[in-house]
Short mmCIF file of C-alpha atoms in Angstrom, two decimals:
data_model
loop_
_atom_site.label_atom_id
_atom_site.label_comp_id
_atom_site.label_asym_id
_atom_site.label_seq_id
_atom_site.Cartn_x
_atom_site.Cartn_y
_atom_site.Cartn_z
CA SER A 1 81.62 -56.82 42.78
CA LYS A 2 81.17 -54.80 39.81
CA LYS A 3 78.25 -54.53 37.46
CA MET A 4 78.63 -55.93 33.96
CA ASN A 5 76.88 -54.05 31.29
CA ALA A 6 77.71 -56.39 28.30
CA THR A 7 74.97 -58.73 27.30
CA LEU A 8 74.59 -61.70 29.40
CA LYS A 9 75.26 -65.26 28.28
CA ASP A 10 75.01 -68.83 29.56
CA GLY A 11 76.77 -69.41 32.68
CA ASP A 12 77.03 -65.50 33.64
CA MET A 13 76.23 -64.83 37.41
CA VAL A 14 73.43 -62.23 38.06
CA ARG A 15 71.74 -60.77 41.06
CA CYS A 16 68.13 -60.18 41.00
CA LEU A 17 67.24 -56.52 41.25
CA GLU A 18 63.68 -57.50 42.74
CA ALA A 19 62.11 -60.49 44.45
CA VAL A 20 61.07 -63.26 42.12
CA THR A 21 59.21 -66.48 42.41
CA ALA A 22 61.16 -69.56 41.28
CA ASP A 23 60.07 -73.12 40.27
CA VAL A 24 61.91 -75.58 42.06
CA ILE A 25 63.19 -78.11 39.76
CA GLY A 26 61.53 -81.31 40.00
CA GLU A 27 59.06 -80.77 42.60
CA ARG A 28 55.54 -78.96 42.19
CA ARG A 29 56.55 -75.95 44.39
CA SER A 30 57.79 -72.69 43.80
CA ILE A 31 60.01 -70.41 46.16
CA ASN A 32 60.65 -66.53 46.60
CA MET A 33 64.00 -65.54 45.68
CA GLN A 34 64.56 -62.14 47.59
CA ALA A 35 66.02 -59.05 45.70
CA GLY A 36 69.64 -59.30 45.68
CA ALA A 37 69.46 -63.26 45.25
CA THR A 38 72.46 -64.73 42.91
CA GLY A 39 72.04 -67.22 40.26
CA SER A 40 73.33 -68.33 36.83
CA VAL A 41 72.08 -67.74 33.48
CA VAL A 42 70.92 -70.84 31.69
CA SER A 43 68.85 -69.35 28.86
CA VAL A 44 68.57 -66.10 27.07
CA TYR A 45 65.44 -65.16 25.39
CA SER A 46 65.75 -62.27 22.66
CA SER A 47 63.53 -60.99 19.76
CA GLY A 48 64.83 -59.14 16.76
CA GLY A 49 68.41 -59.08 18.47
CA VAL A 50 67.11 -57.60 21.58
CA VAL A 51 67.63 -59.80 24.66
CA GLU A 52 63.97 -59.57 26.58
CA ALA A 53 64.75 -61.92 29.50
CA TYR A 54 66.73 -64.53 31.15
CA GLU A 55 66.36 -67.96 32.51
CA ILE A 56 68.34 -67.76 35.87
CA GLU A 57 69.15 -70.79 38.05
CA PHE A 58 69.06 -70.58 41.50
CA SER A 59 70.54 -72.71 44.53
CA VAL A 60 67.70 -73.10 46.94
CA PRO A 61 68.78 -71.73 50.58
CA GLY A 62 69.34 -74.68 52.91
CA GLU A 63 68.50 -77.27 50.52
CA ASP A 64 70.43 -79.38 47.96
CA MET A 65 68.10 -78.27 45.29
CA TYR A 66 67.81 -75.70 42.50
CA ALA A 67 65.10 -73.41 41.17
CA LEU A 68 64.23 -71.77 37.87
CA ALA A 69 63.05 -68.37 37.08
CA THR A 70 62.41 -66.29 33.97
CA ILE A 71 63.33 -62.75 34.76
CA SER A 72 62.92 -59.71 32.14
CA ALA A 73 66.28 -58.54 31.45
CA ASP A 74 65.90 -55.00 33.16
CA LYS A 75 65.37 -56.95 36.36
CA VAL A 76 68.96 -58.55 36.62
CA GLU A 77 72.41 -57.26 36.79
CA GLY A 78 75.64 -59.05 35.87
CA ILE A 79 78.01 -59.48 38.44
CA VAL A 80 81.73 -60.28 38.66
CA MET A 81 82.58 -62.87 41.12
#
């Protein structure tokens, strides 16, 4: 897999560069996603044309569920599958 340097957009696959806490969709619990976990961009947060963060959707390991985390732009990298 190669790193993509272009601005990420909805649907792009990304890898976390450090562990993050993600909220399980539809449940009142959070899970820890390890550094290196992969997910997809569902929202891009920018200010003044500069991307500040991404909302990332992860598949919950071992469960048929998904979790969301807002991660600052410098803590994720795009990946080409």
